[in-house]
Coordinates of C-alpha atoms and ligand atoms in Angstrom, one line a residue:
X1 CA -0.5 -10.8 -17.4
X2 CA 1.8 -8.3 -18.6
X3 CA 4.1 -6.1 -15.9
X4 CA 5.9 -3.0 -16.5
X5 CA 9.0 -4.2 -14.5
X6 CA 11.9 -1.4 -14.3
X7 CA 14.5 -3.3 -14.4
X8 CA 13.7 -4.2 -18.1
X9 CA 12.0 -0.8 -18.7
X10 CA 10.0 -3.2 -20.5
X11 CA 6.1 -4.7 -20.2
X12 CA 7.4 -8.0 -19.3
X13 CA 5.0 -11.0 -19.4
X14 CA 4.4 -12.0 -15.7
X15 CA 5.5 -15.7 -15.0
X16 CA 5.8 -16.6 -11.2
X17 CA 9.0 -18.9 -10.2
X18 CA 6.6 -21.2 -8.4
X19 CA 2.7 -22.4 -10.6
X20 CA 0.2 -20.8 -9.0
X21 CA 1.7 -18.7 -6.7
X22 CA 3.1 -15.4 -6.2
X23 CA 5.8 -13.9 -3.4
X24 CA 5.6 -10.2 -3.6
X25 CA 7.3 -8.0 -1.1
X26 CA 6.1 -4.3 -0.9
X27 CA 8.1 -1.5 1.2
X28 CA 5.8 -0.5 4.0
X29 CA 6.2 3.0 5.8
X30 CA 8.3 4.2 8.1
X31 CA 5.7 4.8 11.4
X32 CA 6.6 8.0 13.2
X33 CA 3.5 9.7 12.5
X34 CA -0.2 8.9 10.7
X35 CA 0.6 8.0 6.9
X36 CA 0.1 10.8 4.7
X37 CA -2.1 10.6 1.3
X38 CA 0.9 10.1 -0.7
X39 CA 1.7 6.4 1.1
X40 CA -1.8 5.4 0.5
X41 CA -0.4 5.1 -2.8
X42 CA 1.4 1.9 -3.3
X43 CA -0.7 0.4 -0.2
X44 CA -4.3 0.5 -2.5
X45 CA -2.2 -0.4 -5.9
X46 CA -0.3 -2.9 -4.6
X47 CA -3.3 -4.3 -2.5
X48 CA -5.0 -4.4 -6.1
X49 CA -2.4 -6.2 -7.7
X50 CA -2.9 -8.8 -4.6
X51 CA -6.8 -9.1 -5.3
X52 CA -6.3 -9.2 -9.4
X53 CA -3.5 -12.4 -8.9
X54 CA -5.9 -14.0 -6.4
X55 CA -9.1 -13.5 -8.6
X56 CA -6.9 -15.1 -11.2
X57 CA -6.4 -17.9 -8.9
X58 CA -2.7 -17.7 -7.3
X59 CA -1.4 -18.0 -4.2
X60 CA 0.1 -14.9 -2.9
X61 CA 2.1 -14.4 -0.3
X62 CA 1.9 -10.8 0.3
X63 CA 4.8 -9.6 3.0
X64 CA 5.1 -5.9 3.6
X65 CA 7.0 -4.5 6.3
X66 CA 6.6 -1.7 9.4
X67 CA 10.0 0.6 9.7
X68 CA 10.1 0.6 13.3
X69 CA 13.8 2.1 13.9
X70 CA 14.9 5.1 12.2
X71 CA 16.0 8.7 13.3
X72 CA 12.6 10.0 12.8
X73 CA 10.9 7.6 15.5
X74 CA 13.6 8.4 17.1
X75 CA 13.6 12.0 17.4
X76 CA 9.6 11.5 17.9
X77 CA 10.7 9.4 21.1
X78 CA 12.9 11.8 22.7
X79 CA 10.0 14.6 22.1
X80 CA 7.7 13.0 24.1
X81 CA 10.2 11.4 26.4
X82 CA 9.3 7.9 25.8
X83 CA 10.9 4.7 24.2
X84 CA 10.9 4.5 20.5
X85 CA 8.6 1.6 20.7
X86 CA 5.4 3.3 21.9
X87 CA 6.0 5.8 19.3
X88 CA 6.1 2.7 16.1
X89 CA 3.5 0.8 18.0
X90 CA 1.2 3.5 18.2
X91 CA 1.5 4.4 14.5
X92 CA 1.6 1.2 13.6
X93 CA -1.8 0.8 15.4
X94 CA -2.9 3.8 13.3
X95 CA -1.7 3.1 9.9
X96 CA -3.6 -0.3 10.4
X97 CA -7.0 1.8 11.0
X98 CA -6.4 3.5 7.7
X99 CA -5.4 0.6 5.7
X100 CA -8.9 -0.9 6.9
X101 CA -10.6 2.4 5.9
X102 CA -9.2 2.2 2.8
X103 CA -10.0 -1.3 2.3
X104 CA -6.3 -2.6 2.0
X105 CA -5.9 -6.2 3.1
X106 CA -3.7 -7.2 5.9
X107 CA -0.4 -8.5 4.7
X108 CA 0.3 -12.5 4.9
X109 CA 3.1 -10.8 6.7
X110 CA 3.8 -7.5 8.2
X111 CA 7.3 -8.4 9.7
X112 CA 8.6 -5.3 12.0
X113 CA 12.7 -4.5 11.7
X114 CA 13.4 -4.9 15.0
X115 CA 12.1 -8.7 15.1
X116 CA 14.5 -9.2 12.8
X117 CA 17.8 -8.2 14.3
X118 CA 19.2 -11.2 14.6
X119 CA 19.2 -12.3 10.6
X120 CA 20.1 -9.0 9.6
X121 CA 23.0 -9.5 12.1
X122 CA 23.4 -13.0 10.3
X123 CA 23.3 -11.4 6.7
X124 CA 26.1 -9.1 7.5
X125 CA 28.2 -11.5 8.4
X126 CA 27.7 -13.4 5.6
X127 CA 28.5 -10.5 3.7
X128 CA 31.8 -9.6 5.7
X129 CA 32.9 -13.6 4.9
X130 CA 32.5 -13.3 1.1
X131 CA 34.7 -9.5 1.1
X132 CA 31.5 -7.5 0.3
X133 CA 31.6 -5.8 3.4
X134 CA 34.0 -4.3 6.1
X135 CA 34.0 -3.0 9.6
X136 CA 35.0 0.2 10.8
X137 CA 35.2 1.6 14.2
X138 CA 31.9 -0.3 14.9
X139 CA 30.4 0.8 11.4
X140 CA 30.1 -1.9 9.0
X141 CA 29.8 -1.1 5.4
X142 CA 28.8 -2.4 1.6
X143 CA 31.7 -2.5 -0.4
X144 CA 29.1 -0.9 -3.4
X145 CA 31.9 -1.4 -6.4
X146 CA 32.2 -4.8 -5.6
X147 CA 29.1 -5.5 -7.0
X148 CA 29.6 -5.7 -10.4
X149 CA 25.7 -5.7 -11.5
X150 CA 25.3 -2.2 -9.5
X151 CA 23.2 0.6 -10.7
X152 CA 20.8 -2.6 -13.1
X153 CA 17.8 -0.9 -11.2
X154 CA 18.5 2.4 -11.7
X155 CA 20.5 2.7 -14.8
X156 CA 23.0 4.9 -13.2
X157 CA 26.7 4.1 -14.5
X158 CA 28.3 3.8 -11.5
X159 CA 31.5 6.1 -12.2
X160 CA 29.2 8.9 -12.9
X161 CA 27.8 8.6 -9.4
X162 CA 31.0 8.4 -8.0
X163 CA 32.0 11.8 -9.1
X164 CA 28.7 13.6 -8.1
X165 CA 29.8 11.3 -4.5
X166 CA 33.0 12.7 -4.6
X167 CA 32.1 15.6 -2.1
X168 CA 29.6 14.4 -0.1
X169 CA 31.1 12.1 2.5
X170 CA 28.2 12.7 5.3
X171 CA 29.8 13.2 8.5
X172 CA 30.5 10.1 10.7
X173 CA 31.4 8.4 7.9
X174 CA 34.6 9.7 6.8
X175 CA 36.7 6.2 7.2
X176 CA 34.5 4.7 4.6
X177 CA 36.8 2.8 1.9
X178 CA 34.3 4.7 -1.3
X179 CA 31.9 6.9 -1.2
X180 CA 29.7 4.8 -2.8
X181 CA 29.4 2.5 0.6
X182 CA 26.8 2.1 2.4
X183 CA 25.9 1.4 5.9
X184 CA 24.5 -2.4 6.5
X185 CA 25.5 -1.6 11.0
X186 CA 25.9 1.8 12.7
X187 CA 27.0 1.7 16.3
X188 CA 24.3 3.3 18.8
X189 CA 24.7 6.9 19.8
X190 CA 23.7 8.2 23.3
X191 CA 20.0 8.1 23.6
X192 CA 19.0 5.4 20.8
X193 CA 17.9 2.1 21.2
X194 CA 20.4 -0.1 20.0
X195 CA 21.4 -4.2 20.1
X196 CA 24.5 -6.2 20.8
X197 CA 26.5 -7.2 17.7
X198 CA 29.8 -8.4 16.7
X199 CA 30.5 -5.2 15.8
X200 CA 29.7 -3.5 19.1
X201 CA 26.1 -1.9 19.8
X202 CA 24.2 -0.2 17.9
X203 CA 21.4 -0.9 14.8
X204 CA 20.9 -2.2 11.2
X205 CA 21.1 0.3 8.4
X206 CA 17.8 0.8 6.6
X207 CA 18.1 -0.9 3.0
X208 CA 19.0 -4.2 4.8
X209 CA 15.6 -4.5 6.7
X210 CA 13.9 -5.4 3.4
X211 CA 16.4 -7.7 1.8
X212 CA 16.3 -9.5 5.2
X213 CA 12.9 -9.7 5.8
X214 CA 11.9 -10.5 2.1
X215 CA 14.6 -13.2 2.2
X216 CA 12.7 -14.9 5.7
X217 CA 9.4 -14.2 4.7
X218 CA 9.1 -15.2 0.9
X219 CA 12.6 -16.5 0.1
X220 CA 16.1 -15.8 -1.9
X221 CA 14.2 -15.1 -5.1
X222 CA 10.9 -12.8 -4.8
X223 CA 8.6 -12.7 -7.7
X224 CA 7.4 -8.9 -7.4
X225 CA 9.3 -6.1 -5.8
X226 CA 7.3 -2.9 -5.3
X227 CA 7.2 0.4 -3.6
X228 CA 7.2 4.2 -4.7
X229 CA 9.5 5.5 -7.9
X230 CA 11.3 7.6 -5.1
X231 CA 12.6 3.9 -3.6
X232 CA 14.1 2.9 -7.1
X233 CA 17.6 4.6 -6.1
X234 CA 18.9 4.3 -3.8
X235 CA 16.8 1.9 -1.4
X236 CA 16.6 -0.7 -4.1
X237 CA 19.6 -0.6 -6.2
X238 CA 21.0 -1.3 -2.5
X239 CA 18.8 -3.9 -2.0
X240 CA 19.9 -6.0 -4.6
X241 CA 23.4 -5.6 -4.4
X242 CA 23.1 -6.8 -0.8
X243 CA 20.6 -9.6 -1.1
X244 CA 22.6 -11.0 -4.0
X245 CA 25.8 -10.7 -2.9
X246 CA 24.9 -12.6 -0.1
X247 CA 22.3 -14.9 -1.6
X248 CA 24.3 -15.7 -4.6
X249 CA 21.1 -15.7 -6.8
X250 CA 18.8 -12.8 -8.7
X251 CA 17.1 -11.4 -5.6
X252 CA 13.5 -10.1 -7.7
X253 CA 12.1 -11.0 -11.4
X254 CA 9.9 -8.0 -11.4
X255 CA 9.9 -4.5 -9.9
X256 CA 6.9 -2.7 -9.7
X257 CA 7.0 1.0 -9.1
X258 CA 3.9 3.8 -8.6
X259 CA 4.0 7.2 -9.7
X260 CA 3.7 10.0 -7.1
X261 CA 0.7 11.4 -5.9
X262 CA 0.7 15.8 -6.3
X263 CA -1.6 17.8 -4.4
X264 CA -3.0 21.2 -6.7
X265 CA -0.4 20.2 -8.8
X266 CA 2.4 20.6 -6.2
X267 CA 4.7 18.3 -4.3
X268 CA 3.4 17.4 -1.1
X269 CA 5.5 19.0 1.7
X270 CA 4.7 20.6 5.2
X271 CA 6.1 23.4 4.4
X272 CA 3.6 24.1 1.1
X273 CA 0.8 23.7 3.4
X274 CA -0.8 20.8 1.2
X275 CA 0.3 17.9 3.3
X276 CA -2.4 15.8 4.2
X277 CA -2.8 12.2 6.2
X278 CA -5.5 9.8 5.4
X279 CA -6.7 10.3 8.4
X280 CA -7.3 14.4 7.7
X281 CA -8.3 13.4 4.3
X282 CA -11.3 10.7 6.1
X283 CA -13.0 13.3 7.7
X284 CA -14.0 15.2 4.8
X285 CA -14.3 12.2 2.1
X286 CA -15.4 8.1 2.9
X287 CA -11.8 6.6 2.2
X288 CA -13.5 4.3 -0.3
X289 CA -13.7 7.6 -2.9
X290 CA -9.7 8.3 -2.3
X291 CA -9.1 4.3 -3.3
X292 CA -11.4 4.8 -6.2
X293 CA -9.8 8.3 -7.0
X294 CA -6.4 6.4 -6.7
X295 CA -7.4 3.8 -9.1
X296 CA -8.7 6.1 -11.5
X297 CA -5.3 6.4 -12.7
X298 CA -2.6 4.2 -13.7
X299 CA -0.5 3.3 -11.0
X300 CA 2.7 4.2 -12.8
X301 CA 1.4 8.2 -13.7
X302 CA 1.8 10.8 -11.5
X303 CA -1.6 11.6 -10.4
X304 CA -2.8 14.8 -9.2
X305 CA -5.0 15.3 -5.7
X306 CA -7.6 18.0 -6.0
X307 CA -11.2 18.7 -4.6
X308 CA -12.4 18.7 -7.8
X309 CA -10.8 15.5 -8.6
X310 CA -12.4 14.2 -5.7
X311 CA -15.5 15.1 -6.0
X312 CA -15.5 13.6 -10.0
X313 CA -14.5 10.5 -8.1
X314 CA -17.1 10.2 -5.7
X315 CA -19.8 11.3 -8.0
X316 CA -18.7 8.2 -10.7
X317 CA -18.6 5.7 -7.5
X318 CA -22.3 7.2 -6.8
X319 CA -23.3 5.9 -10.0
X320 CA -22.1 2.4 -9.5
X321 CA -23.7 2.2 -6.4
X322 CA -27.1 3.9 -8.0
X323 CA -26.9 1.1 -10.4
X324 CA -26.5 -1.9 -7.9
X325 CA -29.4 -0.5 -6.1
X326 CA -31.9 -0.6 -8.4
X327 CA -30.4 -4.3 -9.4
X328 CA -31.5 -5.2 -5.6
X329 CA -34.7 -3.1 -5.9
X330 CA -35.5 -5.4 -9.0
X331 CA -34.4 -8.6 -7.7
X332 CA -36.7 -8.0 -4.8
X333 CA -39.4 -6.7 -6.7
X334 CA -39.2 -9.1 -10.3
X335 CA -42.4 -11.7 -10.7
X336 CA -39.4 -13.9 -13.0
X337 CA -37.4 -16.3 -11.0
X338 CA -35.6 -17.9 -14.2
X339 CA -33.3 -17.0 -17.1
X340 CA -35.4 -16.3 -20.2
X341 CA -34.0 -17.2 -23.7
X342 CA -33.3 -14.0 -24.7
X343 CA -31.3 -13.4 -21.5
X344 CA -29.7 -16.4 -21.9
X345 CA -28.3 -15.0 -25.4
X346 CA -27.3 -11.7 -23.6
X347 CA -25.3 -13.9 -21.0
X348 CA -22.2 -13.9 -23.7
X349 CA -22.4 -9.6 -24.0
X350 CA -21.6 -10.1 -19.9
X351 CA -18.8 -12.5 -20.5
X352 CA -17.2 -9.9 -23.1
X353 CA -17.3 -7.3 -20.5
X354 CA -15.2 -9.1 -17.9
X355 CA -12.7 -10.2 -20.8
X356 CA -12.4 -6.9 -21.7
X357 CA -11.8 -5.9 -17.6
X358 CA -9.1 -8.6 -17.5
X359 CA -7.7 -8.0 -20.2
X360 CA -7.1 -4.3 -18.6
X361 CA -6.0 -5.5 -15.8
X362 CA -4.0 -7.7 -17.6
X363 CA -2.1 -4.7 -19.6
X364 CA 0.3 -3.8 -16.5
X365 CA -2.4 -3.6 -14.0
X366 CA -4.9 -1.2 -16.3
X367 CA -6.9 -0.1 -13.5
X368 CA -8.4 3.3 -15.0
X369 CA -9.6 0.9 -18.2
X370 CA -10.8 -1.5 -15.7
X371 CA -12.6 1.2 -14.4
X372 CA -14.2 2.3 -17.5
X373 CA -15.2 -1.4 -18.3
X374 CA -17.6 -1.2 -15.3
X375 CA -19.1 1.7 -16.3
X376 CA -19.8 0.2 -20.1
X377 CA -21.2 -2.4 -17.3
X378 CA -23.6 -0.1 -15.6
X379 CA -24.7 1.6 -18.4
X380 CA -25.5 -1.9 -20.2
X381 CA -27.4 -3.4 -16.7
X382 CA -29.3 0.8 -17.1
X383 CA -30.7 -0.4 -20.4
X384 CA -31.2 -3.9 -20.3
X385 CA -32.7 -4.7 -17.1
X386 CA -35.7 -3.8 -15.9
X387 CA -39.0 -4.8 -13.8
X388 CA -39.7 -7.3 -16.3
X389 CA -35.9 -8.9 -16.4
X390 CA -35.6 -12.4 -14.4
X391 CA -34.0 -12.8 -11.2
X392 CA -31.6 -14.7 -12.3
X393 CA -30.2 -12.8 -14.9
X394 CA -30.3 -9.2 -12.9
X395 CA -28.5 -11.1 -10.2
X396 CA -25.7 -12.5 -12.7
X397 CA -25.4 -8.9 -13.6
X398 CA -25.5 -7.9 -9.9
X399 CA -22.7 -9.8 -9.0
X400 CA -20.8 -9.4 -12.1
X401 CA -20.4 -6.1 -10.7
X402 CA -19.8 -6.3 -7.3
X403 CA -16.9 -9.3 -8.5
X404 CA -15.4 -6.5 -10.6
X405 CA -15.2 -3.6 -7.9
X406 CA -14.4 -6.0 -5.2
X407 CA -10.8 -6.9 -7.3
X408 CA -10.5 -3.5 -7.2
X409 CA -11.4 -3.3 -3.3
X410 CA -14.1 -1.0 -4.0
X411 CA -17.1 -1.7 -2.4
X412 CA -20.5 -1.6 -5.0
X413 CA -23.1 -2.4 -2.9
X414 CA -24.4 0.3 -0.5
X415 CA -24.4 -0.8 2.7
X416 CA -27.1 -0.2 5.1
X417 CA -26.6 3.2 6.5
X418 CA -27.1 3.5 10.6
X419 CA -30.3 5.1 11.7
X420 CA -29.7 8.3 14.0
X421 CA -30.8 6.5 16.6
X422 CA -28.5 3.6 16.4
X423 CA -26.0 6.6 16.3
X424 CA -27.2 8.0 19.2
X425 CA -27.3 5.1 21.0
X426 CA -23.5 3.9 20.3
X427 CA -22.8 7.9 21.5
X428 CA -24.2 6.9 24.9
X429 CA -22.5 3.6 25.1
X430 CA -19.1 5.3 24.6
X431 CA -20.0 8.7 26.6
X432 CA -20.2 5.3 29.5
X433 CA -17.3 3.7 28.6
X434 CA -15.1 6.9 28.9
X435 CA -17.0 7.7 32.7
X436 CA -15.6 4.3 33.3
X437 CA -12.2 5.1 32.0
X438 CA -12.7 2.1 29.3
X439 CA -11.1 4.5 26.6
X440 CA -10.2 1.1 24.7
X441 CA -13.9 0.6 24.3
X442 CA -14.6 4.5 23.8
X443 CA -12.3 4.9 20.9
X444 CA -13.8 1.6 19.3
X445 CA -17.1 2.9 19.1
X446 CA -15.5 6.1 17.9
X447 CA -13.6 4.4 15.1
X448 CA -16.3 2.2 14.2
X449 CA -18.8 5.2 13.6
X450 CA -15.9 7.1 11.4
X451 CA -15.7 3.9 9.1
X452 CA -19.1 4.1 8.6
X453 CA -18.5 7.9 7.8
X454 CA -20.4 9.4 11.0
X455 CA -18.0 11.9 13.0
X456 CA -17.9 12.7 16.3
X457 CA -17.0 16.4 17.9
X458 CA -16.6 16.6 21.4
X459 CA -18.0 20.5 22.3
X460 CA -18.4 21.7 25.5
X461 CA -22.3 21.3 25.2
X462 CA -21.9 17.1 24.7
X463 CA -20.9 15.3 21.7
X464 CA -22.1 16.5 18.4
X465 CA -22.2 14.0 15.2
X466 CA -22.1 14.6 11.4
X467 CA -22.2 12.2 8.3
X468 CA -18.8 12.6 6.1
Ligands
AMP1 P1 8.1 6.2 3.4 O1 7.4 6.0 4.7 O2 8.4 7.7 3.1 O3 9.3 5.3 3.2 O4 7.0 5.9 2.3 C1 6.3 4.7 2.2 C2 5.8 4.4 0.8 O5 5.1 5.5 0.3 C3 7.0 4.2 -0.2 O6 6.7 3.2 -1.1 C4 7.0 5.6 -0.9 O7 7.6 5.5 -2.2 C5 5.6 5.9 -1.0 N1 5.3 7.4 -1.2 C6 5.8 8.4 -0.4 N2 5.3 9.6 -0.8 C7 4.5 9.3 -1.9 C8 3.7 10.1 -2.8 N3 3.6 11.5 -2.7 N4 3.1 9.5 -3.8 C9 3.1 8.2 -4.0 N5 3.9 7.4 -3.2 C10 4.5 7.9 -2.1
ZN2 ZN1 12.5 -1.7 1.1

């Protein structure tokens, strides 16, 4: 497989430090509120990436982490008057509800930053001992010049970002040696949760989360580093100078980075109006149409949100599933139970299909061609099978396809809608639990029902359901 890695700028061809298997570490959100459509990004192409190197047979270790201390939890916090933990466990809790919604895996891993105090604690000192870092009125800092190899990632020279530095020291940090340093510790200010250090209280600076936890979780050297472009500088230029400064060995061989997601053409922002979680974004579309709209494109473009983009999306996924249907309606229905001659010659027109899919896939993680492959697929399983196909050869087809979509975590098969009545039913079951104050059970049913895209609206004249 080939992968665009940035710090080549090149499409390098993908060989994993260990035979068969595969670390990759991917920079998870930051969880002071629902994850907007924009994070669902690198979540669905890196969980791709983690089903194509699996399909291919490799073990992956797949660690990506939860943010769980930062000024915006934080601030959250001290809004509602509560710790800073209820706030990252709670959207924690919810970006897990969209990941299954959108069909990403669970991590091997999903390490939390403040499980890890006590190695990043570690890592600084280790830093301090080899002269990379310094201490400052309970601040401790990366000595960023001293790191020869600084700015690989990013291509920036680094005496050309010194001079657009030259102004900005940010205030708080005015006893910093370079403006170039960054903080690894900052001491605790009133009202933040902090933890004892050598260097007094306080909490780890963001960029050393990752090198810490990637270090614990896969080791020194990672094979695949991902995350959004906007992570490139200066979260991961920072990353490596302080993973291998202190690890004294190339901290990752390839660095994968996605393309940002536009809405109408626009950046995403509150402020433009067109900011939108997954969770808004589930109520009007079954989250499997936003992965498949994701996928559409190739994870390094920018791709652009619409309606109408949308809609394309869910109409072509419509089709696979139209096609898979009528396989199962002709399984069911076929009088031929085995393989006829003439099938068996066709067998080789399937095998060049998935050689063309991995070989998409295999281009820097091709996933619109990949995409396009299935459909050849589809339209090929339209014209050659039929009542009079066998089983066995509609159902090689048949699962050729599901294989296919499922690498791409899409689901091909329609799955057996619930019957209003089963709806109903559930309804009552959870209109009980919430008279018994079991709101645990209440919002399961309520959850499980939006997965399966039926909503629930809670008028003053009972609960009222629609389907997405
Ligand atoms: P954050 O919580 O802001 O650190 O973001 C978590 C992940 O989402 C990072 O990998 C970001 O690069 C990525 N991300 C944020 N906004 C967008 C966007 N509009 N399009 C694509 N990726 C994004
Ligand atoms: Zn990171």
């Amino acid at each position: 497989m080939k992968i665009f890695n940035t710090l080549t700028r090149h499409k390098d061809e993908f060989i994993p430090i260990n035979e068969g298997k595969v670390g990759i570490y991917v920079c998870g959100p930051t969880v002071y509120d629902y994850i907007h459509i924009g994070n669902a990004r690198p979540m669905i192409v890196f969980d791709t990436l983690r089903r194509y190197l699996e399909y291919r047979g490799y073990d992956v270790n797949y660690v990506s982490n939860f943010t769980d201390v930062d000024d915006k939890i934080i601030k959250k916090a001290n809004e509602e008057g509560v710790p800073a933990s209820v706030i990252s466990e709670r959207f924690i809790a919810e970006c897990k509800k969209d990941m299954e919604g959108l069909n990403v895996r669970e991590a091997t891993t999903h390490p939390k930053a403040t499980e890890e105090i006590d190695d990043m604690i570690k890592m600084i000192e280790t830093l301090i001992s080899k002269d990379y870092a310094y201490e400052v009125d309970g601040t401790v800092y990366f000595k960023t010049r001293k790191f020869k190899d600084y700015g690989k990632l990013s291509k920036k020279n680094i005496d050309d970002l010194r001079s657009g530095f030259r102004d900005l020291k940010v205030s708080g940090e005015e006893e910093k040696e370079d403006t170039l340093d960054f903080v690894l510790w900052k001491p605790k200010k009133e009202g933040e949760p902090f933890w004892e250090s050598p260097w007094g209280e306080g909490r780890p600076g963001w960029h050393l989360e990752c090198s810490v936890m990637s270090k614990k979780y896969i080791g020194d050297v990672i094979d695949i580093h991902a995350g959004g472009e906007d992570l490139i500088f200066p979260h991961h230029e920072n990353e490596i100078a302080q993973s291998e400064a202190a690890n004294d060995a190339e901290f990752a061989r390839y660095w994968m980075h996605n393309g940002f997601l536009k809405i109408n053409n626009e950046k995403m922002s509150k402020s433009l109006g067109n900011f939108f979680t997954v969770r808004e974004i589930g109520e009007k579309y079954d989250l499997q149409v936003i992965r498949f709209f994701m996928l559409s494109a190739h994870y390094r473009s920018p791709l652009n949100f619409s309606d109408d983009l949308v809609e394309s999306a869910k109409n072509a996924l419509e089709r696979i599933r139209t096609a898979t249907s009528r396989l199962e309606e002709i399984i069911e229905k076929t009088q031929n139970e085995n393989i006829t001659d003439e099938e068996k010659e066709r067998l080789s027109d399937i095998d060049t299909f998935i050689k063309k899919y991995d070989d998409a896939m295999d281009d820097d993680l091709n996933t619109a061609d990949a995409i396009s492959v299935i459909f050849e697929l589809v339209k090929y399983s339209n014209t050659n099978v039929n009542e009079t196909s066998s089983k066995e050869f509609a159902t090689k087809i048949l699962d050729t396809i599901v294989t296919l979509c499922d690498v791409l975590g899409i689901k091909a098969k329609v799955e057996a809608e619930l019957l209003d009545e089963e709806i109903e039913k559930l309804i009552e079951e959870r209109q009980a639990a919430r008279k018994n104050k079991d709101f645990a059970r209440a919002d399961e049913i309520r959850n499980s029902l939006l997965e399966q895209g039926i909503i629930l609206e809670d008028t003053r004249e009972g609960v009222r359901w629609k389907r997405a």
